[in-house]
Short mmCIF file of C-alpha atoms and ligand atoms in Angstrom, two decimals:
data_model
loop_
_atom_site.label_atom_id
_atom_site.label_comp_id
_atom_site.label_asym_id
_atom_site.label_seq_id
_atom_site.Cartn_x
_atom_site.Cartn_y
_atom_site.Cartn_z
CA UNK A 1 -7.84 -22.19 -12.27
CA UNK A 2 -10.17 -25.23 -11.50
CA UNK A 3 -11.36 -27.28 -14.09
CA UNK A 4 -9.91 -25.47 -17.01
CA UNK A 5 -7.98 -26.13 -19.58
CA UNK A 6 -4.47 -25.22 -19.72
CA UNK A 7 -1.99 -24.59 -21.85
CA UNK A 8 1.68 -23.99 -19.98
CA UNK A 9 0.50 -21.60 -17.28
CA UNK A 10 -2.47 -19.49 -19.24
CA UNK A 11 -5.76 -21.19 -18.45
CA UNK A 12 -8.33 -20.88 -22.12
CA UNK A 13 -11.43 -19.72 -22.53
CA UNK A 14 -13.95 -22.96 -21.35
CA UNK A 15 -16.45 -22.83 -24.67
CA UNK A 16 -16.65 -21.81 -27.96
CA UNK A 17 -19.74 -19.11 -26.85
CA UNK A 18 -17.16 -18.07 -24.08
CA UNK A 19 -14.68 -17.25 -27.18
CA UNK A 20 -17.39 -15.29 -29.20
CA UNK A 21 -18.52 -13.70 -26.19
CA UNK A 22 -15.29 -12.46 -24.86
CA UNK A 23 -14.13 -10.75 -27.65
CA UNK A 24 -17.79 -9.41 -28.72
CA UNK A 25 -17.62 -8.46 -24.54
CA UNK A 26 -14.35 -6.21 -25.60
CA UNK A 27 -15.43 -4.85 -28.19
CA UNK A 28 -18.91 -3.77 -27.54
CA UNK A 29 -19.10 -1.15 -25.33
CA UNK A 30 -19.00 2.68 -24.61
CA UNK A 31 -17.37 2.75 -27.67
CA UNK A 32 -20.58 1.55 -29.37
CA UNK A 33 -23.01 3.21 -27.48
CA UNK A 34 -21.93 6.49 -26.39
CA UNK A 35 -18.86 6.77 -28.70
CA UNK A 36 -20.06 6.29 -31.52
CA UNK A 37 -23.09 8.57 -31.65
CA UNK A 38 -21.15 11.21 -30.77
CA UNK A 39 -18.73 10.63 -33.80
CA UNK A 40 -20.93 10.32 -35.96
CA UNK A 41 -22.61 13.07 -35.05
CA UNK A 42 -20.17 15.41 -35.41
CA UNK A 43 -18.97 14.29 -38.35
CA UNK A 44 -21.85 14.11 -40.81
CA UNK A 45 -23.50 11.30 -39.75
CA UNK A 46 -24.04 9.37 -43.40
CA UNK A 47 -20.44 10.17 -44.63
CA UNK A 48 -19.28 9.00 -40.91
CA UNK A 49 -21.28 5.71 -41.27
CA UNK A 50 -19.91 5.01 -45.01
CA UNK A 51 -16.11 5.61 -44.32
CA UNK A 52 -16.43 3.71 -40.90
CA UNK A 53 -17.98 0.86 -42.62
CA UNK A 54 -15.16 0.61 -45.29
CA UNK A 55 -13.17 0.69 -42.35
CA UNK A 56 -14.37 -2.07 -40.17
CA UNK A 57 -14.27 -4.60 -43.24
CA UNK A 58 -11.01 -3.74 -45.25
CA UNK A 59 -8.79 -2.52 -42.60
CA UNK A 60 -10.62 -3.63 -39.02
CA UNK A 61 -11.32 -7.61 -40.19
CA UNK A 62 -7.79 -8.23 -41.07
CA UNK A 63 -6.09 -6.35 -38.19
CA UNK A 64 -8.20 -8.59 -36.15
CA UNK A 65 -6.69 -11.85 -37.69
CA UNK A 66 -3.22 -10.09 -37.50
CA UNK A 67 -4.02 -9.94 -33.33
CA UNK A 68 -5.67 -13.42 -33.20
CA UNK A 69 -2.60 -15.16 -35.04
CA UNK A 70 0.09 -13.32 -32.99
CA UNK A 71 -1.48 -13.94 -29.79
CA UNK A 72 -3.18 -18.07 -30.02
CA UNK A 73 -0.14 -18.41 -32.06
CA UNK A 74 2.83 -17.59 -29.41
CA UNK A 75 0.38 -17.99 -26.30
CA UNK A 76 1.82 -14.52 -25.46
CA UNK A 77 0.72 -10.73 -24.34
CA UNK A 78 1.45 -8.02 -27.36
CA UNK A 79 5.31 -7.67 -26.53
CA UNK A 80 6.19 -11.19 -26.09
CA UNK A 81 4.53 -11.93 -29.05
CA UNK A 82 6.65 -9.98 -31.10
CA UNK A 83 9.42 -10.81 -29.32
CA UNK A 84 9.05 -14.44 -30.10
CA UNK A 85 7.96 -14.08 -33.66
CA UNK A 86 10.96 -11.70 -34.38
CA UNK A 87 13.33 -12.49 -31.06
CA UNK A 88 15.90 -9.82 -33.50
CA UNK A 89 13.84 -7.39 -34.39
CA UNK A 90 12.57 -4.28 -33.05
CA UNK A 91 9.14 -4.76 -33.58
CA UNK A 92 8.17 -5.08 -29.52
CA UNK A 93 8.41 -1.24 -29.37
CA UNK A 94 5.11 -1.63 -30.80
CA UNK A 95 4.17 -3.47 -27.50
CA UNK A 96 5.13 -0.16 -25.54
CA UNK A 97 2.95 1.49 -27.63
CA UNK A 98 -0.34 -0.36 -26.93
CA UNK A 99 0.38 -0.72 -23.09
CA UNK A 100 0.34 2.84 -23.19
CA UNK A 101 -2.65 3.45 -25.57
CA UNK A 102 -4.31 0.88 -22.64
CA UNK A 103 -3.84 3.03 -19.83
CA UNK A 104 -5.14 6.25 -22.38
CA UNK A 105 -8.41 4.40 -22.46
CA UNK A 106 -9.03 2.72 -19.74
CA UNK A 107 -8.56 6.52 -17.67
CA UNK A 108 -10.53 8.28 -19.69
CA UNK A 109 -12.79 5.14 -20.46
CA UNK A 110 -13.63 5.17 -16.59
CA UNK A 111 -14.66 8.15 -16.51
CA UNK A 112 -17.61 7.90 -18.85
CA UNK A 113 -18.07 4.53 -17.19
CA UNK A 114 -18.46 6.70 -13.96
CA UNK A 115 -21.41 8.65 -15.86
CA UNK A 116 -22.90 5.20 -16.53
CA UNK A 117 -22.75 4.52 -12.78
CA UNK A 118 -24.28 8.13 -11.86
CA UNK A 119 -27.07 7.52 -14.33
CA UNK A 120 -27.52 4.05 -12.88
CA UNK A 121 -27.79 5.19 -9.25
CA UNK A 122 -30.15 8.50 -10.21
CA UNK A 123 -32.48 5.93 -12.34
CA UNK A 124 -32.75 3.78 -9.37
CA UNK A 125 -33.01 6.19 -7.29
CA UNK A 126 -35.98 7.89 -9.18
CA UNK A 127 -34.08 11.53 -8.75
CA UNK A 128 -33.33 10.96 -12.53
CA UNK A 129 -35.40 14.36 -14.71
CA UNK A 130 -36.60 11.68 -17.99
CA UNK A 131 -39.29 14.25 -18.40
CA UNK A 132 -37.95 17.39 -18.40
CA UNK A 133 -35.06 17.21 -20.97
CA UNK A 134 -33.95 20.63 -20.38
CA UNK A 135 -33.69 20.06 -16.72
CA UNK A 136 -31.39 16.86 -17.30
CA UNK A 137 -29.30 18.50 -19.41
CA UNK A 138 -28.36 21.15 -17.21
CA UNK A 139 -28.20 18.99 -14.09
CA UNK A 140 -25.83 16.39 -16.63
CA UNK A 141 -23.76 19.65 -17.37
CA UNK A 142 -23.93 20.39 -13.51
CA UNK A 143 -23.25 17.09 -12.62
CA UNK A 144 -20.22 16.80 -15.16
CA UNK A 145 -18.32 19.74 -14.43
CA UNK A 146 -18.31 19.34 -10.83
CA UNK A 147 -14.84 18.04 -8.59
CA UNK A 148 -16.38 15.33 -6.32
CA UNK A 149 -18.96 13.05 -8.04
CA UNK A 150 -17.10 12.30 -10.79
CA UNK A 151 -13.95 11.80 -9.56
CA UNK A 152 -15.72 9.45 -7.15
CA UNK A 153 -17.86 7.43 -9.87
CA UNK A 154 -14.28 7.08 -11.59
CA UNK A 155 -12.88 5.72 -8.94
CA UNK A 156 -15.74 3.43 -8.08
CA UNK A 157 -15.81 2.18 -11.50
CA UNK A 158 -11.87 1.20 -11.38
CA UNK A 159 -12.58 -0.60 -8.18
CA UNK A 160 -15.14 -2.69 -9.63
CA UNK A 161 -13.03 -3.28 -12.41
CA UNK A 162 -10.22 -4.63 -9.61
CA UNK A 163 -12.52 -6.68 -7.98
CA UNK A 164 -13.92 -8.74 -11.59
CA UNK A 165 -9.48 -9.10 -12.34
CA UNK A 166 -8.53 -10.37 -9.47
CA UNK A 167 -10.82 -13.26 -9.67
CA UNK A 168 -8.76 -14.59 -13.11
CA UNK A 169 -9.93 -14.37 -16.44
CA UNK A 170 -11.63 -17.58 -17.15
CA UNK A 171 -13.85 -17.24 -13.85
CA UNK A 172 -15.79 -13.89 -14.55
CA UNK A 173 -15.18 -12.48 -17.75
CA UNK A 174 -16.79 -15.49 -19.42
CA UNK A 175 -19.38 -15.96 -16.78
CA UNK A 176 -20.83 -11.99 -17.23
CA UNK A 177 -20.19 -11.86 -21.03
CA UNK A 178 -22.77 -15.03 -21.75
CA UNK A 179 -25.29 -13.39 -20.30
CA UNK A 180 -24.67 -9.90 -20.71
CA UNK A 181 -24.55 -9.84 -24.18
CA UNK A 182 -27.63 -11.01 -25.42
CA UNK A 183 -29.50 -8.56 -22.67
CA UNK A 184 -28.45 -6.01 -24.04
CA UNK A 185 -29.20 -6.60 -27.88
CA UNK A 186 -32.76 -7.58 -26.42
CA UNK A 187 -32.60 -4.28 -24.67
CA UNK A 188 -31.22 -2.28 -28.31
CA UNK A 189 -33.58 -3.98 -30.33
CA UNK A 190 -37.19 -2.48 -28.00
CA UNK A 191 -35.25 1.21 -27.51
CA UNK A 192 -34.82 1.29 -31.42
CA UNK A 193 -38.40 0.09 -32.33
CA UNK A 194 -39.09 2.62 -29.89
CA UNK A 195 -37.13 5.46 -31.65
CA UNK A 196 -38.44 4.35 -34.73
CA UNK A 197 -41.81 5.29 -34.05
CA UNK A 198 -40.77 8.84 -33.18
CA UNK A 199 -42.66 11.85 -35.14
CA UNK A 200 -38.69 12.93 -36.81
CA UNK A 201 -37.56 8.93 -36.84
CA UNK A 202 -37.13 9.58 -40.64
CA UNK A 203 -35.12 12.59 -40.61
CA UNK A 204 -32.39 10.48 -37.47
CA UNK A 205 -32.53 7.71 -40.18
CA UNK A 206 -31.68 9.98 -43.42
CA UNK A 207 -28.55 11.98 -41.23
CA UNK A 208 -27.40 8.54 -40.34
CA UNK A 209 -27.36 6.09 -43.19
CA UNK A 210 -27.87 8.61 -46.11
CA UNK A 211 -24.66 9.45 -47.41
CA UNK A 212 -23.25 13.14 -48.41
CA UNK A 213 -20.00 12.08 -49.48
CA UNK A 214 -19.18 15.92 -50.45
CA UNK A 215 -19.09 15.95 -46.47
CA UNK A 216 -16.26 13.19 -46.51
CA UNK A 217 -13.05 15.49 -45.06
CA UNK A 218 -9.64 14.38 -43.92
CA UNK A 219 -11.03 14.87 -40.55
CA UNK A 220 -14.26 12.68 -40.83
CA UNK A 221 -12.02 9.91 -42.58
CA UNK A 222 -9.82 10.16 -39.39
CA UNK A 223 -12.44 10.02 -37.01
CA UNK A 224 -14.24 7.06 -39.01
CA UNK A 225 -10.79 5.29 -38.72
CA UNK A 226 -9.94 5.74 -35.32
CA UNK A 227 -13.81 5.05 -34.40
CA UNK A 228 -13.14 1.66 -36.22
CA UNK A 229 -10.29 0.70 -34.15
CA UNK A 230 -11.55 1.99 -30.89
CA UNK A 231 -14.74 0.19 -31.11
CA UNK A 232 -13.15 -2.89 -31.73
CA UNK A 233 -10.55 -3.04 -29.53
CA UNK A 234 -7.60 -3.04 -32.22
CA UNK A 235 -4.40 -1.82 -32.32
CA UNK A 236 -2.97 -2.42 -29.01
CA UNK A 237 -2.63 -6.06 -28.33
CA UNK A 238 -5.92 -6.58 -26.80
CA UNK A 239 -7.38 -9.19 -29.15
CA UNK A 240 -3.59 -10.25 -29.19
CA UNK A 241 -3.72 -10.87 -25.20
CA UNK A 242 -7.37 -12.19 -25.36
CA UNK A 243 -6.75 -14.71 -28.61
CA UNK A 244 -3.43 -15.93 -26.20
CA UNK A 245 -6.27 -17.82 -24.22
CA UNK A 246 -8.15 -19.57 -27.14
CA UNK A 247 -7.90 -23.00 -27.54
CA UNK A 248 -6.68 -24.83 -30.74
CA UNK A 249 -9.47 -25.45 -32.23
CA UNK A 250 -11.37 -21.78 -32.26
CA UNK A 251 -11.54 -20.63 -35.76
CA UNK A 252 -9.74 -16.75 -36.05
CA UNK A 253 -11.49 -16.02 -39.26
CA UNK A 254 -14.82 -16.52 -38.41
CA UNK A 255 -14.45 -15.53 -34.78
CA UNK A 256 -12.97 -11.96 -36.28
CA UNK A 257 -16.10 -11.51 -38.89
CA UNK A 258 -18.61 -12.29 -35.87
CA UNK A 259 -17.02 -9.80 -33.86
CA UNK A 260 -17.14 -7.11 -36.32
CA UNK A 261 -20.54 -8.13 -37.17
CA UNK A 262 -21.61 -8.22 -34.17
CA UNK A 263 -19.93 -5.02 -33.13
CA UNK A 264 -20.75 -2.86 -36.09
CA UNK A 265 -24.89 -4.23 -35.60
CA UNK A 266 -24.80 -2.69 -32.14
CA UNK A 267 -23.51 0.64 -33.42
CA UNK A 268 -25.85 0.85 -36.27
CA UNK A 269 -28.56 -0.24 -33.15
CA UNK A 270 -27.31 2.71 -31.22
CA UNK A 271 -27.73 5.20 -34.25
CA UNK A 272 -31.21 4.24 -34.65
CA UNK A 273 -31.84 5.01 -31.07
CA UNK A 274 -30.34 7.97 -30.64
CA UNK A 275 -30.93 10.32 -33.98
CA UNK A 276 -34.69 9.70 -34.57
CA UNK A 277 -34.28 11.12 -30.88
CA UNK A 278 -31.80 13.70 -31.65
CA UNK A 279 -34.40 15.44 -34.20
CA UNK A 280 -37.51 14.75 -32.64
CA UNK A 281 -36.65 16.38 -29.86
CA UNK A 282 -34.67 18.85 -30.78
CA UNK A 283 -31.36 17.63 -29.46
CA UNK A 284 -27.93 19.13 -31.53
CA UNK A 285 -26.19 15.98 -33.06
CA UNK A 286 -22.99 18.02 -32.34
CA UNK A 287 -23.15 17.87 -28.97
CA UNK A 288 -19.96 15.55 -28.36
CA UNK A 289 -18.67 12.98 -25.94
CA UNK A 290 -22.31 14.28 -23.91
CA UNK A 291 -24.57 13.82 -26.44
CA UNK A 292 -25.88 10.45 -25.99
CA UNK A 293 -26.15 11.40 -21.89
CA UNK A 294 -28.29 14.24 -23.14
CA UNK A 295 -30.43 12.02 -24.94
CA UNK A 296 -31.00 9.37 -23.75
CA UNK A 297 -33.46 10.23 -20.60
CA UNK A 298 -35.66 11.58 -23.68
CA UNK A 299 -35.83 8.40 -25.02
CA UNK A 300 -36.38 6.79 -21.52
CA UNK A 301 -39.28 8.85 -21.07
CA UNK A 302 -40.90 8.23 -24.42
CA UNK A 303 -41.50 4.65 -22.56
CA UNK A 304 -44.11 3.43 -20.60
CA UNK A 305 -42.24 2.87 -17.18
CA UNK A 306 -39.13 4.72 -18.32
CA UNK A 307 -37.11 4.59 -14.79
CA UNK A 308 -37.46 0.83 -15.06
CA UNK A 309 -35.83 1.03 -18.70
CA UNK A 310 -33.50 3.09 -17.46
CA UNK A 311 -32.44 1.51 -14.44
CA UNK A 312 -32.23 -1.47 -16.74
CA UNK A 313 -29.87 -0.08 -19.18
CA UNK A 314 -27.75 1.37 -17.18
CA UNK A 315 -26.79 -1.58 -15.35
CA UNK A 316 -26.24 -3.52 -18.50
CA UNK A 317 -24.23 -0.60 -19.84
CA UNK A 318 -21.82 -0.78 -16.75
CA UNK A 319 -21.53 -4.46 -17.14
CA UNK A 320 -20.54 -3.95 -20.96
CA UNK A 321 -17.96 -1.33 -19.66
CA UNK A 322 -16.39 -3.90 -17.43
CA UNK A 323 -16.22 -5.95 -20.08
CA UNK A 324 -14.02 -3.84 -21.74
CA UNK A 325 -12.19 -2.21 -19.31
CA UNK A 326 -11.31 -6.02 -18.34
CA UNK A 327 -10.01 -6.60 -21.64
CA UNK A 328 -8.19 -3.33 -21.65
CA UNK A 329 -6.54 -4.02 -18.42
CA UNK A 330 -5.70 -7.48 -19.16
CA UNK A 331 -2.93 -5.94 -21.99
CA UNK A 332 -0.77 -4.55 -19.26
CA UNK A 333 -1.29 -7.25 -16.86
CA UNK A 334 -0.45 -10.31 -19.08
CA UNK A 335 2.56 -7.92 -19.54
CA UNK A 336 3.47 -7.16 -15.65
CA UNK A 337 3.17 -11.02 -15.05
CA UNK A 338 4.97 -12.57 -18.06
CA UNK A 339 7.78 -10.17 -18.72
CA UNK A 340 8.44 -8.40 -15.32
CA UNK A 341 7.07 -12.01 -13.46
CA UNK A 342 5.19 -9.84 -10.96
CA UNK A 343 2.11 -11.69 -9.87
CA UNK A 344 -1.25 -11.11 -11.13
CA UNK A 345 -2.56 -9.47 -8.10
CA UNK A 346 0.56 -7.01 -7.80
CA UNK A 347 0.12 -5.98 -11.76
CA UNK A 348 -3.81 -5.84 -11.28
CA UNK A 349 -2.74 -3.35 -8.49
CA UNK A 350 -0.48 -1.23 -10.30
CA UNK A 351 -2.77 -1.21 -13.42
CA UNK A 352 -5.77 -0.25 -11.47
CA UNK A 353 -3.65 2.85 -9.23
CA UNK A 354 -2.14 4.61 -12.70
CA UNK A 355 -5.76 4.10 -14.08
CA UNK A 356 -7.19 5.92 -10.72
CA UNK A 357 -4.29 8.77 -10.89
CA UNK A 358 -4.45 9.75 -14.71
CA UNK A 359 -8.73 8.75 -14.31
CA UNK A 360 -8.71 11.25 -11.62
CA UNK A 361 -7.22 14.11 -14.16
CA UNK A 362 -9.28 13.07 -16.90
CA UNK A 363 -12.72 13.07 -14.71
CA UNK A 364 -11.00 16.46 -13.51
CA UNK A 365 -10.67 18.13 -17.08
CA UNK A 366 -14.37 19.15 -17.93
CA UNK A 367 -14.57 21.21 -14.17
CA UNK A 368 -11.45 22.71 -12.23
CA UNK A 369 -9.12 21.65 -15.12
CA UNK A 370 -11.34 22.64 -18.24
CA UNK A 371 -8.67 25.13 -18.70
CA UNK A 372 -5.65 22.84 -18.79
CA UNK A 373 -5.01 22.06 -22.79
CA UNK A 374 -2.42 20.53 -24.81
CA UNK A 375 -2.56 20.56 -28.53
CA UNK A 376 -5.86 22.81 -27.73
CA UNK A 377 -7.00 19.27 -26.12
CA UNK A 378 -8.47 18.84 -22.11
CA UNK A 379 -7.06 16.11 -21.03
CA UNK A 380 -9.69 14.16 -21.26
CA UNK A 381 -9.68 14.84 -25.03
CA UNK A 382 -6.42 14.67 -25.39
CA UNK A 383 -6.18 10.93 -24.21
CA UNK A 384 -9.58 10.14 -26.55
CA UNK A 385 -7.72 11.74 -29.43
CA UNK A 386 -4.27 10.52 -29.22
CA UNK A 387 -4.90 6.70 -28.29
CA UNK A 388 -8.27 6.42 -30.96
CA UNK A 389 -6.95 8.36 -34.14
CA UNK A 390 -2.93 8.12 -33.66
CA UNK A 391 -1.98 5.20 -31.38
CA UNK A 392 -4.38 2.69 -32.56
CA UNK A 393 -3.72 2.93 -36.09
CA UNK A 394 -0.38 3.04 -35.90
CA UNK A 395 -0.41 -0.11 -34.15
CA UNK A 396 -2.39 -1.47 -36.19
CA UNK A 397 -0.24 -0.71 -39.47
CA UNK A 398 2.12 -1.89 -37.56
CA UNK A 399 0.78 -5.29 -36.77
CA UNK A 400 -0.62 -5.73 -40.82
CA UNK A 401 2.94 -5.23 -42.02
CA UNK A 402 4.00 -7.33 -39.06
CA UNK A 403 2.28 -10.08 -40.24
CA UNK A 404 1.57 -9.76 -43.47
CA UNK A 405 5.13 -9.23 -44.54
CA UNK A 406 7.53 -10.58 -41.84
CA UNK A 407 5.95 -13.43 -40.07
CA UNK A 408 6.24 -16.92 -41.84
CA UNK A 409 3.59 -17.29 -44.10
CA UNK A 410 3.42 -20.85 -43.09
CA UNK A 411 2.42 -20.02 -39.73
CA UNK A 412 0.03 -17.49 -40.45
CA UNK A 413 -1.69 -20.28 -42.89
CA UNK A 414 -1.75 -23.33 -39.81
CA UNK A 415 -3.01 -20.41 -37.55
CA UNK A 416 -6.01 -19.50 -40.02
CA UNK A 417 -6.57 -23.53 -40.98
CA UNK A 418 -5.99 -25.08 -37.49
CA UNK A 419 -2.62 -26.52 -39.22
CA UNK A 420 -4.67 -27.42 -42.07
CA UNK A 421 -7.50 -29.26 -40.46
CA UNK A 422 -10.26 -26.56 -42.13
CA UNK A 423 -9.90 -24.10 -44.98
CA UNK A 424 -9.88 -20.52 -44.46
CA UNK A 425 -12.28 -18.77 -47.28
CA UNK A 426 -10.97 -14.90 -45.63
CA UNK A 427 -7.53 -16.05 -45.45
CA UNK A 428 -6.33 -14.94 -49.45
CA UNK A 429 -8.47 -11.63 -48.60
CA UNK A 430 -6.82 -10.97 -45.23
CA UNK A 431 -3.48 -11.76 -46.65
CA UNK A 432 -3.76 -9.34 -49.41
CA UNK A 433 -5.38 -6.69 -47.07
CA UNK A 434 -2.40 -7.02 -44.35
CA UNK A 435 0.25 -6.45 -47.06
CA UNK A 436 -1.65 -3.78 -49.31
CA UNK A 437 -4.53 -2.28 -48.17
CA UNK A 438 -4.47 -2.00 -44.42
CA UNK A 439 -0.92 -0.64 -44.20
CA UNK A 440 -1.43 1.21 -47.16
CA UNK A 441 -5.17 3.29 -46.45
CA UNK A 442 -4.10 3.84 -42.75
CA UNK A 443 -0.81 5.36 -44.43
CA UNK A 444 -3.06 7.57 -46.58
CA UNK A 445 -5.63 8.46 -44.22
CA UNK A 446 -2.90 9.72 -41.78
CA UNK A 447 -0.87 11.87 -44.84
CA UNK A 448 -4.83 13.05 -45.39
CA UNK A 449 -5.31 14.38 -42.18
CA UNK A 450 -1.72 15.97 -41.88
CA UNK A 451 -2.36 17.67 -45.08
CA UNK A 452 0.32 16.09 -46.79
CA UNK A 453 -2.04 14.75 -49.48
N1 PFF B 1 -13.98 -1.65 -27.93
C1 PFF B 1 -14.37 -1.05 -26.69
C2 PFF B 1 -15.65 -0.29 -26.88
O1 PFF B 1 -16.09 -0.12 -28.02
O2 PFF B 1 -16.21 0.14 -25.90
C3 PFF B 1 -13.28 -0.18 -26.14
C4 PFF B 1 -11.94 -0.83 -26.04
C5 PFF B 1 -11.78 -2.03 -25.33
C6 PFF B 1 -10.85 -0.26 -26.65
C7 PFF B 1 -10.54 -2.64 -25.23
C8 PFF B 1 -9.60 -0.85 -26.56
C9 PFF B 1 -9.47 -2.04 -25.85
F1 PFF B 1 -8.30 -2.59 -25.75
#
């Protein structure tokens, strides 16, 4: 891989930005944008935002330097590093786990990703209805429930995807991220002064950050959970496979709070476009996984030149799919290569066809197989559901009592103090949060929702 560095055969991130804007690149995403509207939407908005705030810092944080010191630590993907940090134990079933949660995501992922493309083209294309928000909801609905176009988006969104892997992971992912990134925060920051200055701004601001904590159910606190861990990429090895290619010297504990800083400001950026909109124009925050699709040509046309916006957006959106979906594939691929030694451009392969096959179904599930549910889930639900509020947080308690409890404490200390070359001010607090409270509130969340408490 060029001029990079190397440790054994895994080439590391160049730069310290290209560390910061990897990670931030994984975890900002749909998750932020169209995710987490929709969650909070439909699950009290304040009460959401308070329990998925609690979430990010005392459970998300720490689960994050649980990843980071597994993966810089053995220079490993998610299985191999809890092989080698416990070659007895049975721990690596864990791996299984995220691989699997992986290919969840990045199918159903895709398919929303498709949208993005669909939305991209129609904006460029001018055929996109900003002013008519009616008409663009019914030609969305139209659009969404049909066989071919979405299907085909899917697909063309996995091939990208395949195309940006193949290349490595120093070469592109660090290339698109430095730039990417700070686009689209520019872009955040003018569509939320926009929103701001809409007639029912107030009334988006006091559903989102005004509290009812009467409205705080076992379901929001699952939702709020699983939103945490979705959005930033936890509980399935990614940040394991991604902190296997940073160099000694980047700092976990500050590299984890910027991410969820970061991370959690583009959400919060996200709810301050979207319900000022949501009220003003009469939108239902309800709406679900197409609410922000709904909205979002409103906003667009509240804006002088609103195709340009629009075109603009979406093409930053797609880029800050890739972004994840290259993180997302990268779990099962640094698994392929380094415990089944096939090479990267047979694993990319095989990671990229499941992806198209179970895509396919989930693209499929809101037309001809709308009708097809398990646990009262379409498919595309289904795989939303199971890998956000059951597979990541099980993963991640897994991984907290992982390392706060088994791993040498030694090693977790020289991983947090680059062997003792800085101090780590969030290492006592992440400590005490792997062993207690992480393990511990996912635990209780989970009893919550079962009814068991
Ligand atoms: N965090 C990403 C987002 O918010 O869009 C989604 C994601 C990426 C989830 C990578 C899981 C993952 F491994």
């Amino acid at each position: 891989m060029g001029n990079k560095k190397t440790v054994g055969q895994r080439a590391l991130f160049a730069t310290k930005i290209g560390v910061i804007a990897t990670t931030v690149g994984s975890a900002v995403g749909l998750g932020n944008i169209w995710r987490f509207p929709y969650e909070a939407g439909s699950n009290g908005g304040g009460a959401f935002m308070a329990c998925y705030f609690m979430f990010i810092f005392i459970i998300g944080v720490p689960v994050i330097c649980a990843e980071f010191i597994m993966g810089r630590g053995t220079r490993s993907n998610i299985f191999g590093a809890y092989r080698k940090l416990s070659p007895k134990g049975k721990w690596y079933v864990a791996g299984f786990m995220g691989i699997l949660a992986s290919v969840l995501i990045l199918s159903f992922y895709s398919v929303v990703a498709g949208w993005i493309l669909e939305y991209l083209i129609q904006s460029l294309t001018g055929s996109i209805k900003l002013a008519d928000a009616s008409a663009n909801h019914v030609a969305f609905d139209e659009f969404s429930t049909s066989s071919f176009r979405p299907v085909i988006w899917t697909l063309s969104f996995l091939a990208l995807n395949f195309l940006i892997l193949i290349n490595g992971v120093a070469k592109g992912i660090e290339r698109m991220s430095n730039i990417l990134m700070p686009m689209l925060f520019v872009l955040l920051v003018i569509f939320c002064i926009n929103s701001l200055t809409l007639d029912k701004a107030s009334e988006g601001l006091t559903f989102l950050f005004h509290p009812d904590f009467s409205k705080i159910s076992p379901q929001v606190l699952l939702s709020a959970m699983g939103q945490a861990f979705f959005s930033l990429s936890l509980g399935l090895g990614c940040m394991t496979t991604y902190a296997s290619y940073f160099g000694e010297g980047t700092k976990l504990g500050r590299t984890a709070m910027t991410t969820a800083i970061l991370d959690t400001l583009v959400a919060i950026l996200a709810g301050i476009i979207i319900f000022p909109a949501v009220f003003s124009f009469g939108f239902s925050p309800q709406a679900g996984p197409t609410l922000v699709f709904e909205v979002l040509p409103a906003v667009f046309n509240n804006l002088p030149g609103g195709v340009v916006w629009s075109s603009l957006f979406f093409l930053l959106l797609t880029l800050a799919s890739l972004t994840s979906t290259i993180s997302m594939s990268e779990i099962s691929i640094a698994f392929m290569v380094e415990e089944w030694k096939l090479s990267r451009k047979v694993a990319t392969i095989v990671n990229t066809l499941v992806a198209m096959f179970f895509g396919t179904l989930c693209a499929l599930s809101f037309g001809v197989l709308s009708d097809v549910k398990i646990f009262g889930l379409t498919i595309f639900n289904l795989f939303d559901y199971a890998s956000s509020n059951v597979l990541l947080p099980i993963g991640g308690m897994i991984a907290s009592i992982f390392v706060g409890w088994v791993v040498d404490k030694r090693f977790v200390k020289s991983q947090m103090t680059g062997n003792g070359a800085y101090k780590s001010v969030l290492l006592p607090f992440v400590v005490f949060c792997l062993r207690y409270t992480a393990p511990a509130g996912i635990a209780l969340v989970f009893l919550n929702s079962i009814g068991l408490i």
